[in-house]
XYZ file of C-alpha atoms in Angstrom:
731
model
C -25.184 -45.633 71.923
C -21.857 -46.986 70.799
C -18.976 -44.602 70.631
C -18.353 -45.772 67.128
C -21.731 -44.480 66.053
C -21.996 -40.972 64.765
C -23.805 -38.471 66.996
C -24.790 -34.869 66.406
C -23.395 -34.018 69.918
C -19.917 -34.424 71.279
C -19.112 -35.458 74.835
C -19.540 -31.910 76.139
C -22.990 -31.704 74.685
C -22.019 -29.283 71.982
C -23.418 -29.668 68.549
C -20.763 -31.138 66.268
C -20.728 -30.477 62.528
C -22.086 -33.288 60.404
C -19.527 -35.515 58.792
C -19.366 -34.781 55.049
C -18.669 -37.565 52.656
C -15.973 -36.928 50.101
C -17.715 -35.996 46.860
C -17.653 -38.821 44.414
C -16.093 -38.098 41.078
C -18.777 -38.489 38.484
C -18.075 -40.390 35.347
C -18.140 -38.434 32.134
C -21.026 -39.378 29.851
C -19.824 -40.108 26.358
C -22.888 -41.701 24.786
C -26.031 -40.252 23.315
C -29.143 -40.259 25.507
C -30.903 -43.254 23.833
C -27.789 -45.408 24.218
C -27.355 -44.344 27.847
C -30.966 -45.237 28.580
C -30.575 -48.592 26.845
C -27.170 -49.122 28.489
C -25.453 -50.067 25.251
C -22.225 -48.896 23.717
C -22.388 -45.775 21.522
C -19.881 -45.105 18.742
C -20.424 -41.336 19.306
C -21.355 -40.553 15.715
C -24.517 -38.529 15.133
C -26.699 -40.458 14.487
C -24.829 -43.364 16.075
C -24.739 -46.920 14.795
C -27.166 -48.339 17.358
C -29.713 -45.568 16.846
C -29.622 -46.179 13.131
C -30.082 -49.881 13.781
C -33.155 -49.345 15.992
C -34.685 -46.551 13.875
C -34.297 -43.777 16.434
C -32.019 -41.445 14.487
C -34.102 -38.392 15.322
C -33.773 -39.027 19.064
C -30.035 -39.362 18.645
C -29.864 -36.063 16.764
C -31.860 -34.279 19.440
C -29.832 -35.837 22.272
C -26.282 -36.265 20.999
C -23.315 -37.205 23.177
C -22.840 -34.471 25.817
C -19.212 -34.074 24.783
C -20.418 -31.524 22.246
C -21.112 -29.152 25.138
C -17.664 -27.888 26.013
C -17.027 -25.985 29.185
C -14.356 -23.302 29.098
C -12.883 -21.755 32.244
C -12.734 -18.030 32.501
C -9.211 -16.740 32.406
C -9.574 -14.604 35.526
C -11.650 -16.774 37.796
C -12.295 -20.275 38.955
C -15.891 -20.675 37.867
C -16.663 -22.075 34.453
C -18.790 -20.561 31.719
C -21.209 -22.707 29.806
C -22.476 -21.941 26.359
C -26.049 -23.147 26.211
C -28.707 -22.754 23.545
C -31.576 -20.523 24.572
C -33.828 -20.457 21.545
C -33.930 -22.274 18.251
C -36.645 -21.328 15.829
C -35.683 -23.906 13.254
C -35.205 -27.642 13.376
C -31.701 -28.917 13.751
C -30.340 -30.030 10.394
C -29.097 -33.519 9.915
C -25.914 -34.020 11.887
C -23.024 -33.891 11.599
C -23.698 -30.378 10.386
C -21.498 -27.821 12.100
C -22.912 -27.077 15.560
C -22.050 -23.545 16.601
C -23.236 -24.227 20.135
C -19.796 -25.708 20.765
C -18.121 -22.372 20.289
C -16.811 -20.630 23.400
C -18.296 -17.272 24.271
C -17.645 -13.875 22.898
C -17.644 -10.885 25.260
C -21.392 -10.466 24.861
C -23.760 -12.608 26.846
C -25.886 -13.209 23.793
C -24.707 -13.955 20.326
C -27.234 -13.519 17.580
C -26.738 -15.837 14.633
C -28.557 -15.508 11.332
C -31.425 -13.725 13.107
C -33.095 -17.037 13.937
C -30.825 -18.558 16.540
C -29.530 -17.061 19.777
C -26.789 -18.609 21.845
C -26.641 -17.369 25.429
C -23.552 -17.334 27.572
C -24.391 -18.103 31.194
C -22.327 -18.785 34.268
C -24.905 -21.205 35.606
C -27.754 -23.321 34.354
C -30.986 -24.368 35.915
C -32.993 -26.379 33.455
C -32.741 -29.487 31.369
C -29.847 -31.859 31.238
C -27.314 -29.135 32.034
C -28.173 -29.344 35.736
C -25.654 -30.586 38.194
C -21.878 -30.549 38.120
C -20.149 -29.779 34.842
C -16.643 -30.653 33.798
C -13.817 -28.678 32.263
C -11.660 -30.782 30.002
C -7.918 -30.300 30.107
C -6.434 -32.639 27.563
C -8.339 -35.865 28.104
C -8.732 -35.483 31.866
C -12.038 -34.138 33.218
C -12.031 -31.790 36.201
C -15.213 -31.235 38.127
C -16.607 -27.754 38.614
C -19.751 -27.336 40.693
C -22.043 -24.952 38.916
C -24.006 -23.085 41.495
C -24.293 -19.553 42.767
C -21.653 -17.572 40.993
C -20.842 -13.934 40.711
C -21.779 -12.093 37.595
C -19.190 -12.416 34.848
C -17.388 -9.470 33.362
C -19.077 -9.968 29.982
C -21.789 -7.468 29.227
C -24.500 -7.294 26.646
C -23.277 -5.328 23.655
C -26.168 -3.409 22.086
C -26.937 -4.375 18.527
C -25.496 -1.818 16.158
C -27.355 -0.811 13.057
C -25.354 -0.459 9.868
C -26.826 2.982 9.288
C -25.491 4.234 12.634
C -22.647 6.669 12.640
C -19.547 5.825 14.626
C -20.330 8.575 17.119
C -23.862 7.248 17.663
C -22.607 3.699 18.074
C -20.127 4.753 20.748
C -22.698 6.796 22.639
C -25.106 3.842 22.632
C -22.608 1.722 24.551
C -23.484 1.797 28.254
C -20.409 0.023 29.557
C -17.411 1.780 30.959
C -14.374 1.995 28.701
C -12.276 0.264 31.346
C -14.505 -2.818 31.466
C -13.061 -6.078 30.223
C -13.362 -7.026 26.547
C -12.312 -9.906 24.355
C -9.275 -7.901 23.317
C -8.003 -8.071 26.889
C -8.055 -11.856 27.083
C -4.707 -13.527 27.812
C -3.141 -16.386 25.917
C -4.759 -18.973 28.184
C -8.207 -17.855 27.110
C -7.382 -18.112 23.402
C -5.779 -21.489 23.914
C -9.026 -22.811 25.420
C -11.088 -21.082 22.762
C -9.096 -22.470 19.867
C -9.126 -25.967 21.295
C -12.902 -25.792 21.636
C -13.569 -25.100 17.941
C -11.651 -28.131 16.717
C -13.724 -30.845 15.029
C -13.830 -34.328 16.507
C -10.671 -36.382 16.627
C -11.970 -38.714 13.922
C -12.690 -35.791 11.626
C -9.284 -34.286 12.342
C -7.693 -37.630 11.495
C -9.418 -37.669 8.125
C -8.495 -34.080 7.171
C -4.884 -34.435 8.316
C -4.481 -37.645 6.315
C -6.040 -35.960 3.295
C -3.591 -33.079 3.593
C -0.507 -35.258 3.905
C -1.569 -37.380 0.935
C -2.901 -34.748 -1.485
C -1.509 -31.353 -0.469
C 1.844 -31.652 1.295
C 3.651 -32.789 -1.879
C 3.468 -29.289 -3.387
C 6.013 -27.838 -0.933
C 6.997 -30.861 1.181
C 7.453 -28.363 4.007
C 6.206 -30.733 6.719
C 8.103 -33.817 7.824
C 5.197 -36.254 7.895
C 6.566 -38.818 10.437
C 7.395 -36.078 12.937
C 4.036 -34.392 12.548
C 2.135 -37.656 12.889
C 3.945 -38.394 16.167
C 3.213 -34.904 17.501
C -0.382 -35.174 16.334
C -0.906 -38.471 18.172
C 0.521 -36.953 21.351
C -1.582 -33.809 20.972
C -4.824 -35.520 21.993
C -3.340 -36.535 25.352
C -1.827 -33.130 26.071
C -3.115 -30.785 28.757
C -4.775 -27.727 27.242
C -2.388 -25.461 29.097
C 0.576 -27.202 27.431
C -0.619 -26.924 23.821
C 1.798 -25.078 21.552
C -0.263 -22.396 19.797
C 2.049 -22.227 16.774
C 1.690 -25.980 16.317
C -2.062 -25.549 16.705
C -1.942 -22.921 13.928
C -0.220 -25.465 11.699
C -2.938 -28.012 12.464
C -5.677 -25.501 11.715
C -4.121 -24.604 8.368
C -4.061 -28.286 7.436
C -7.717 -28.608 8.434
C -8.528 -25.466 6.455
C -6.930 -26.790 3.270
C -8.556 -30.154 3.796
C -11.997 -28.554 4.092
C -11.324 -26.453 0.982
C -10.269 -29.301 -1.319
C -11.761 -32.517 0.050
C -14.562 -34.069 -2.065
C -18.035 -33.702 -0.618
C -18.720 -37.445 -0.512
C -15.524 -38.103 1.402
C -16.312 -35.292 3.850
C -19.812 -36.605 4.480
C -18.432 -40.073 5.104
C -16.333 -38.493 7.850
C -19.314 -36.867 9.528
C -19.346 -33.422 7.910
C -22.180 -31.797 6.043
C -20.789 -30.678 2.674
C -22.795 -27.457 2.913
C -20.819 -26.503 6.036
C -17.356 -26.876 4.484
C -17.130 -23.338 2.995
C -17.882 -21.863 6.408
C -15.538 -24.280 8.127
C -12.476 -23.573 5.984
C -12.971 -19.839 6.557
C -13.386 -20.390 10.299
C -10.321 -22.590 10.539
C -8.268 -20.119 8.538
C -9.281 -17.411 11.036
C -8.421 -19.798 13.885
C -4.989 -20.358 12.344
C -4.292 -16.635 12.203
C -5.539 -16.168 15.778
C -3.347 -19.013 17.018
C -0.315 -17.383 15.398
C -1.179 -14.035 16.935
C -1.786 -15.470 20.397
C 1.378 -17.547 20.118
C 3.487 -14.428 19.577
C 4.729 -15.369 16.122
C 5.723 -11.788 15.347
C 7.915 -11.442 18.431
C 9.166 -15.026 18.868
C 9.983 -16.403 15.390
C 10.073 -20.172 15.025
C 10.656 -22.625 12.206
C 7.117 -23.914 12.551
C 5.467 -20.570 11.815
C 7.308 -20.428 8.479
C 5.898 -23.865 7.742
C 2.461 -22.374 8.407
C 3.210 -19.615 5.886
C 4.384 -22.048 3.220
C 1.295 -24.218 3.267
C -0.969 -21.158 3.646
C 0.123 -20.092 0.161
C -2.134 -22.725 -1.366
C -5.122 -21.214 0.435
C -4.259 -17.698 -0.695
C -3.734 -18.804 -4.276
C -6.969 -20.782 -4.372
C -9.041 -17.959 -2.861
C -7.343 -15.317 -5.033
C -5.870 -13.528 -2.011
C -2.582 -12.625 -3.678
C -2.203 -9.339 -1.813
C -2.566 -11.185 1.488
C 0.190 -13.549 0.393
C 2.455 -10.639 -0.523
C 1.916 -8.976 2.830
C 2.912 -12.156 4.671
C 5.887 -13.181 2.544
C 7.929 -10.221 3.788
C 7.276 -11.092 7.413
C 8.085 -14.745 6.782
C 11.429 -13.750 5.253
C 12.284 -11.468 8.168
C 11.426 -14.216 10.640
C 13.523 -16.705 8.658
C 16.492 -14.375 8.835
C 15.893 -13.833 12.553
C 16.300 -17.565 13.259
C 19.268 -17.858 10.890
C 17.753 -19.853 8.046
C 19.783 -17.820 5.560
C 22.970 -19.289 7.031
C 24.135 -22.851 7.307
C 23.460 -24.264 10.755
C 26.405 -25.514 12.823
C 27.043 -29.242 12.704
C 26.978 -29.554 16.481
C 24.031 -28.672 18.665
C 21.354 -29.494 16.088
C 19.798 -32.769 15.032
C 20.007 -34.064 11.480
C 16.231 -33.747 11.166
C 16.154 -30.090 12.177
C 19.108 -29.205 9.934
C 17.549 -30.831 6.885
C 14.159 -29.210 7.536
C 15.873 -25.833 7.757
C 17.343 -26.415 4.298
C 13.972 -27.442 2.882
C 12.074 -24.535 4.384
C 14.685 -21.959 3.373
C 14.671 -22.961 -0.281
C 10.881 -23.230 -0.315
C 10.779 -19.663 0.975
C 13.350 -18.546 -1.592
C 11.355 -20.137 -4.406
C 8.143 -18.472 -3.214
C 9.794 -15.057 -3.085
C 11.301 -15.391 -6.566
C 8.076 -16.794 -8.015
C 6.088 -13.830 -6.701
C 8.685 -11.487 -8.172
C 8.248 -13.109 -11.574
C 4.456 -13.020 -11.406
C 4.172 -9.462 -10.111
C 7.151 -7.895 -11.849
C 8.817 -6.702 -8.639
C 12.364 -7.242 -7.372
C 12.627 -10.168 -4.930
C 13.150 -9.507 -1.253
C 16.059 -11.957 -1.130
C 19.210 -12.125 -3.223
C 19.071 -15.875 -3.028
C 21.542 -16.347 -5.892
C 24.186 -15.412 -3.299
C 22.924 -17.873 -0.685
C 25.347 -20.525 0.566
C 22.717 -22.646 2.322
C 22.935 -26.254 1.037
C 20.159 -27.467 -1.228
C 17.715 -30.046 0.171
C 18.931 -33.634 0.166
C 17.451 -36.218 -2.190
C 15.627 -38.386 0.339
C 12.212 -39.407 1.567
C 10.749 -38.312 4.880
C 11.303 -41.771 6.331
C 15.017 -41.468 5.529
C 15.435 -38.623 8.036
C 15.739 -39.220 11.759
C 17.103 -36.962 14.510
C 20.378 -38.856 14.480
C 20.934 -39.680 10.802
C 19.850 -38.998 7.243
C 20.035 -41.395 4.343
C 20.776 -39.438 1.170
C 19.861 -41.364 -1.962
C 21.541 -40.999 -5.363
C 19.864 -38.501 -7.687
C 19.092 -41.322 -10.113
C 16.660 -42.718 -7.531
C 13.336 -40.828 -7.401
C 12.254 -39.621 -3.969
C 9.743 -37.200 -2.482
C 12.362 -34.436 -2.706
C 13.899 -35.132 -6.125
C 11.961 -32.476 -8.021
C 12.254 -30.015 -5.135
C 16.039 -30.268 -5.303
C 16.049 -29.155 -8.935
C 13.348 -26.572 -8.320
C 15.566 -24.893 -5.726
C 18.423 -24.722 -8.236
C 16.193 -23.313 -10.990
C 14.740 -20.570 -8.803
C 18.146 -19.675 -7.418
C 19.165 -19.054 -11.019
C 15.993 -17.124 -11.886
C 16.700 -14.872 -8.926
C 19.690 -13.547 -10.885
C 17.294 -11.903 -13.347
C 16.668 -9.221 -10.748
C 20.256 -8.272 -10.018
C 20.460 -4.462 -9.792
C 16.659 -4.287 -9.455
C 16.098 -6.004 -12.783
C 18.168 -3.545 -14.826
C 19.457 -6.395 -17.012
C 16.029 -7.677 -18.017
C 16.170 -5.410 -21.080
C 19.449 -7.007 -22.214
C 18.843 -9.803 -24.703
C 22.320 -11.285 -24.191
C 21.795 -11.378 -20.411
C 18.463 -13.214 -20.789
C 20.009 -15.678 -23.242
C 22.813 -16.377 -20.756
C 20.306 -17.125 -17.956
C 18.379 -19.368 -20.338
C 21.524 -21.295 -21.247
C 22.244 -21.917 -17.565
C 18.700 -23.223 -17.127
C 19.350 -25.581 -20.021
C 22.519 -26.858 -18.312
C 20.552 -27.689 -15.167
C 17.888 -29.446 -17.234
C 20.607 -31.480 -18.946
C 21.442 -32.860 -15.491
C 17.889 -34.086 -14.959
C 17.758 -37.824 -14.129
C 15.876 -40.315 -16.254
C 12.533 -39.875 -14.468
C 12.518 -36.177 -15.448
C 13.670 -36.767 -19.027
C 11.979 -39.924 -20.242
C 8.414 -39.878 -21.500
C 5.805 -40.393 -18.779
C 4.869 -43.776 -20.274
C 8.417 -45.047 -19.787
C 8.569 -43.670 -16.258
C 5.214 -45.257 -15.425
C 6.512 -48.684 -16.415
C 9.426 -48.390 -13.968
C 7.607 -47.023 -10.905
C 4.649 -47.872 -8.715
C 1.410 -46.084 -9.504
C 1.337 -43.948 -6.347
C 4.944 -42.813 -6.617
C 4.610 -42.186 -10.357
C 1.475 -40.085 -9.939
C 2.946 -37.737 -7.336
C 6.318 -37.489 -9.069
C 4.729 -36.687 -12.439
C 2.608 -33.926 -10.923
C 5.779 -32.429 -9.446
C 7.449 -32.762 -12.831
C 4.528 -31.007 -14.514
C 4.752 -28.031 -12.148
C 8.488 -27.655 -12.694
C 8.303 -28.181 -16.467
C 5.408 -25.773 -17.076
C 7.001 -23.199 -14.785
C 10.247 -23.264 -16.819
C 8.422 -23.032 -20.145
C 6.156 -20.185 -19.061
C 9.084 -18.299 -17.550
C 11.003 -18.576 -20.802
C 8.046 -17.047 -22.620
C 8.037 -14.247 -20.045
C 11.759 -13.617 -20.477
C 11.662 -13.378 -24.280
C 8.310 -11.606 -24.606
C 9.806 -8.070 -24.315
C 12.010 -8.800 -27.346
C 9.153 -9.650 -29.713
C 8.344 -6.088 -30.681
C 10.631 -5.043 -32.174
C 11.960 -8.507 -32.864
C 15.378 -9.290 -31.399
C 17.370 -12.415 -32.234
C 15.509 -15.710 -32.149
C 13.156 -14.664 -29.358
C 10.127 -15.391 -31.542
C 11.101 -18.985 -32.230
C 11.940 -19.550 -28.558
C 8.501 -18.306 -27.481
C 6.733 -20.473 -30.031
C 8.717 -23.549 -28.978
C 8.115 -23.073 -25.251
C 4.431 -22.252 -25.670
C 3.977 -25.502 -27.583
C 5.788 -27.590 -24.954
C 4.439 -25.920 -21.789
C 1.686 -28.491 -21.161
C 3.418 -31.602 -22.500
C 3.653 -33.333 -19.104
C 0.136 -32.228 -18.211
C -1.246 -33.853 -21.356
C 0.695 -37.043 -20.661
C -0.878 -37.243 -17.197
C -4.312 -36.578 -18.625
C -4.405 -38.809 -21.683
C -4.720 -42.335 -20.152
C -8.021 -41.599 -18.366
C -9.473 -38.099 -18.759
C -12.414 -38.627 -16.408
C -10.181 -39.947 -13.649
C -7.696 -37.144 -14.234
C -10.408 -34.505 -13.828
C -11.385 -36.060 -10.500
C -7.782 -36.055 -9.302
C -7.301 -34.153 -6.058
C -3.789 -33.141 -7.063
C -5.182 -31.418 -10.142
C -7.336 -29.145 -7.961
C -4.543 -28.447 -5.476
C -2.115 -27.192 -8.126
C -4.763 -25.360 -10.173
C -2.863 -22.077 -9.767
C 0.015 -23.398 -11.864
C -2.380 -24.551 -14.592
C -4.162 -21.192 -14.516
C -0.848 -19.299 -14.768
C 0.232 -21.348 -17.767
C -3.152 -20.954 -19.484
C -3.147 -17.161 -19.012
C 0.390 -16.822 -20.363
C -0.412 -18.965 -23.404
C -3.759 -17.250 -24.046
C -2.310 -13.726 -23.932
C 0.563 -14.806 -26.176
C -2.001 -16.197 -28.587
C -4.108 -13.034 -28.420
C -1.340 -10.514 -28.981
C 1.131 -12.365 -31.189
C -1.217 -14.620 -33.188
C 1.611 -17.119 -33.829
C 1.871 -19.773 -36.504
C 1.143 -22.522 -33.932
C -2.096 -20.820 -32.915
C -4.221 -23.946 -33.409
C -1.934 -26.024 -31.186
C -1.943 -23.416 -28.417
C -5.688 -22.938 -28.731
C -6.271 -26.682 -28.351
C -4.146 -26.769 -25.180
C -6.064 -23.856 -23.681
C -9.412 -25.437 -24.522
C -8.201 -28.610 -22.809
C -7.489 -26.662 -19.621
C -10.875 -24.970 -19.835
C -12.529 -28.350 -20.076
C -10.732 -29.577 -16.962
C -11.523 -26.438 -14.967
C -15.161 -26.603 -15.997
C -15.354 -30.269 -15.005
C -14.419 -29.320 -11.458
C -16.830 -26.375 -11.300
C -19.753 -28.482 -12.468
C -18.945 -31.413 -10.178
C -19.296 -29.455 -6.916
C -21.949 -27.268 -5.392
C -21.670 -23.591 -6.214
C -20.809 -22.750 -2.614
C -17.914 -25.235 -2.701
C -16.348 -24.078 -5.944
C -12.757 -22.853 -5.661
C -12.645 -19.161 -6.658
C -9.424 -19.553 -8.628
C -10.911 -22.348 -10.741
C -14.395 -20.914 -11.293
C -13.248 -17.344 -11.955
C -10.182 -18.496 -13.870
C -12.355 -20.313 -16.381
C -14.230 -17.096 -17.206
C -11.026 -15.068 -17.505
C -9.414 -17.502 -19.945
C -12.629 -17.709 -21.965
C -12.716 -13.917 -22.266
C -9.167 -13.914 -23.622
C -10.101 -16.506 -26.230
C -13.161 -14.476 -27.199
C -10.915 -11.491 -27.799
C -8.605 -13.646 -29.876
C -11.524 -14.841 -32.016
C -12.632 -11.242 -32.478
C -9.143 -10.190 -33.548
C -8.852 -13.023 -36.001
C -12.236 -12.295 -37.582
C -11.459 -8.606 -37.778
C -8.190 -9.316 -39.551
C -9.917 -11.610 -42.046
C -12.549 -8.986 -42.785
C -9.874 -6.365 -43.291
C -8.232 -8.490 -45.989
C -11.578 -9.116 -47.669
C -12.307 -5.414 -47.565
C -9.092 -4.736 -49.480
C -10.195 -7.108 -52.267
C -13.582 -5.421 -52.525
C -15.340 -8.624 -51.559
C -16.911 -7.185 -48.420
C -18.788 -3.987 -47.736
C -20.354 -2.923 -44.493
C -21.638 0.168 -42.764
C -21.460 -0.434 -39.015
C -18.975 -1.710 -36.493
C -19.010 -4.936 -34.433
C -19.819 -4.993 -30.734
C -17.285 -6.486 -28.318
C -18.042 -8.071 -24.986
C -14.653 -7.266 -23.508
C -11.823 -4.822 -24.061
C -8.176 -5.783 -23.546
C -7.592 -3.448 -20.601
C -10.507 -5.044 -18.730
C -8.413 -8.191 -18.421
C -5.627 -6.470 -16.517
C -7.052 -6.748 -12.960
C -7.785 -10.444 -13.480
C -4.426 -11.556 -14.883
C -1.702 -9.110 -13.811
C -0.840 -11.177 -10.708
C 0.273 -14.098 -12.909
C 1.385 -12.196 -15.985
C 4.189 -10.052 -14.595
C 2.709 -7.001 -12.929
C 0.026 -4.470 -13.767
C 2.103 -2.062 -15.867
C 3.700 -4.750 -18.037
C 0.320 -6.473 -18.511
C -1.391 -3.259 -19.580
C 1.484 -2.342 -21.882
C 1.488 -5.754 -23.555
C -2.277 -5.853 -24.090
C -2.235 -2.395 -25.673
C -0.623 -3.968 -28.699
C -3.927 -5.716 -29.395
C -5.580 -2.379 -30.028
C -2.893 -0.976 -32.289
C -0.497 -3.003 -34.396
C -2.265 -6.305 -34.868
C -5.895 -5.311 -35.244
C -5.340 -3.206 -38.356
C -3.384 -5.318 -40.793
C -1.258 -7.845 -38.949
C 1.665 -6.600 -41.029
C 3.935 -6.338 -37.993
C 3.489 -9.980 -37.001
C 6.677 -11.515 -35.695
C 5.983 -14.876 -37.263
C 8.847 -14.468 -39.758
C 8.534 -17.983 -41.070
C 4.887 -17.494 -41.956
C 5.562 -14.099 -43.487
C 8.240 -15.566 -45.712
C 5.980 -18.357 -46.928
C 3.018 -16.046 -47.538
C 4.769 -13.789 -50.049
C 1.756 -13.916 -52.383
C -0.502 -12.221 -49.838
C -0.802 -8.507 -50.498
C -0.839 -6.482 -47.273
C -3.672 -4.098 -46.524
C -3.137 -0.644 -47.978
C -3.292 1.671 -44.980
C -2.273 4.842 -46.769
C -5.692 6.340 -46.162
C -5.335 5.876 -42.410
C -1.911 7.450 -41.820
C -3.250 9.850 -39.207
C -4.897 6.992 -37.349
C -1.947 4.627 -37.509
C 0.959 6.995 -36.926
C 2.996 5.653 -33.974
C 2.942 9.054 -32.292
C -0.799 8.613 -31.662
C -0.779 4.959 -30.560
C -0.540 5.764 -26.864
C -3.659 7.941 -27.117
C -6.000 5.254 -28.347
C -6.160 2.292 -25.971
C -9.409 0.299 -26.027
C -11.357 2.983 -27.863
C -9.593 1.914 -31.035
C -11.678 -1.269 -31.136
C -14.858 0.612 -31.942
C -13.266 3.530 -33.817
C -11.206 1.334 -36.098
C -14.203 -0.856 -36.904
C -16.151 2.274 -37.797
C -13.391 3.450 -40.131
C -13.194 0.061 -41.833
C -16.982 -0.155 -42.048
C -17.377 -3.682 -40.708
C -20.673 -5.381 -39.948
C -21.739 -5.948 -36.355
C -21.101 -9.433 -35.082
C -21.461 -10.754 -31.591
C -18.479 -12.462 -30.125
């Protein structure tokens, strides 16, 4: 035997160990099973292009690319954990419906889902195509883990708890020791792997990120698109251990907003099932919050986490989670102060890009704080009218680089033009709350603030002054569309705020507050109507209309309550504007599945309709009261009302100015205006209607005496109708 040949014995006759070949690194399978068997390229869509071509879609759905099975390493050991399906009692729906089998494990070894599907967490596998070595993916590089005999994991089966159990019984039923490991004990590395694993595919992420940057980012412009796109491209080649969790939270919030707003047809073209989108945007919102928590956002403030807060506002507004927004705005402000956003950054030691983004984010945060103060009737957390931080520069994102910034003249429209003026307007509105809002009751103080707003508006460039038709002729369609939506938000916000400022001076009437309210209520939706008029159907399909629905809802509520309580001379004009908004909101609600409707839009439609119903009831009651005086109408019973004014308070106080001011304002419906309308502040109409004889209320002095007004509330609707003897009439 040649010495070069291998032998089980050495020269001394001892048994030598067999020579082991170096294990070959197996190639990761990326194709579905039919394509692998046919040895053809797979485009990794379920069903893939080739399977559709050869009529084997069902086989592709049952055997998708193995990449969907993600392996996640345990944080305390070297052996991997594989999440494998154990039992499925129902057929798999048509992909690409959300597949929960991709989710990493919870502390329990079994996860019951919807009572008909169980996902088991196992540290090894013995059947089916899961046999053999598995791979853990770190970035885009696979690492082999041999799945064989492994020690039992620390996860234990958590007994199913019955809702009727008491807390004491539930604790007693737990067999595990209190010191055993739980999900709450997992380190950051575990959550980083977990959060990476619940991301959609790269193609789907591409679609949702692009949708966000095109249709959502313009509201706050808090994200520098070129920088984010570069970081996003690099993200897919980053090791999992190197992923920044705060950046991942920002990505998840963009995916969440994309899933909330994106049209169903567009989502399905990208591989989603439209029925899964409501669950997905909730899941990705939870993933965003978990990424922030795991990234230590509360102990290590960063600029990026404030960006997450700013864009999260749209989600909170759309889902009517105003209290959640208010709880986070305080923390965002404290974190901003911790990193020095409230002070101008030094010229040296910071890039031009970072300095400009600090200015943008600070004034976005200031505007959000002041806006919430206006809507909720509370003092702002920041005295931003004293801030010395420079306003954002008038430039596009592409004009900003780390080494330079190209500031354009204000006469040239850019992505930041409207935001520059918005920052100045809200800095001025912040002055309303000097000394905790003590000056809000001063008419001269309010007039002075209003005059300063007018001075800023006089400085508006041509694209914020000229009619939208003129602006359209001088700009490209894409730039005009986005700019005009920004202009609408700023314009309607100023008009509605002016109505809010002068509303306390309507009863009793002070100065020209009545005429100011009438003027602003008429003009509040002027830009909105100009955007809408060329093509109503296309306007109602506009994604930007859905994204900024909160501003439209706020304006509609302010106008509708003004119409209800004051019954102004321009009532028909205001009513037509409100009906227009209702039509647009209803168009969205009817164009999507019920599960995909945006709560703010669907519920907002009903709230505004209830206000208009109350207005119609008030108007009819007033007309009947005048006919009763002339003896032309006799009745014996009172009308029935579907809604009382105070029932509107919980639905509208968050946009009206706080609960107490909303309740106090709506009480006027039940007292002064229902009876005779003699205290109407429409002085011009009263002067012209001198031939109309007011209702003689001498027989109702006890009922109408001001000392008793505070005792009546909504009960006056029915009691007053009974006194007047009006016929029942459904609203």
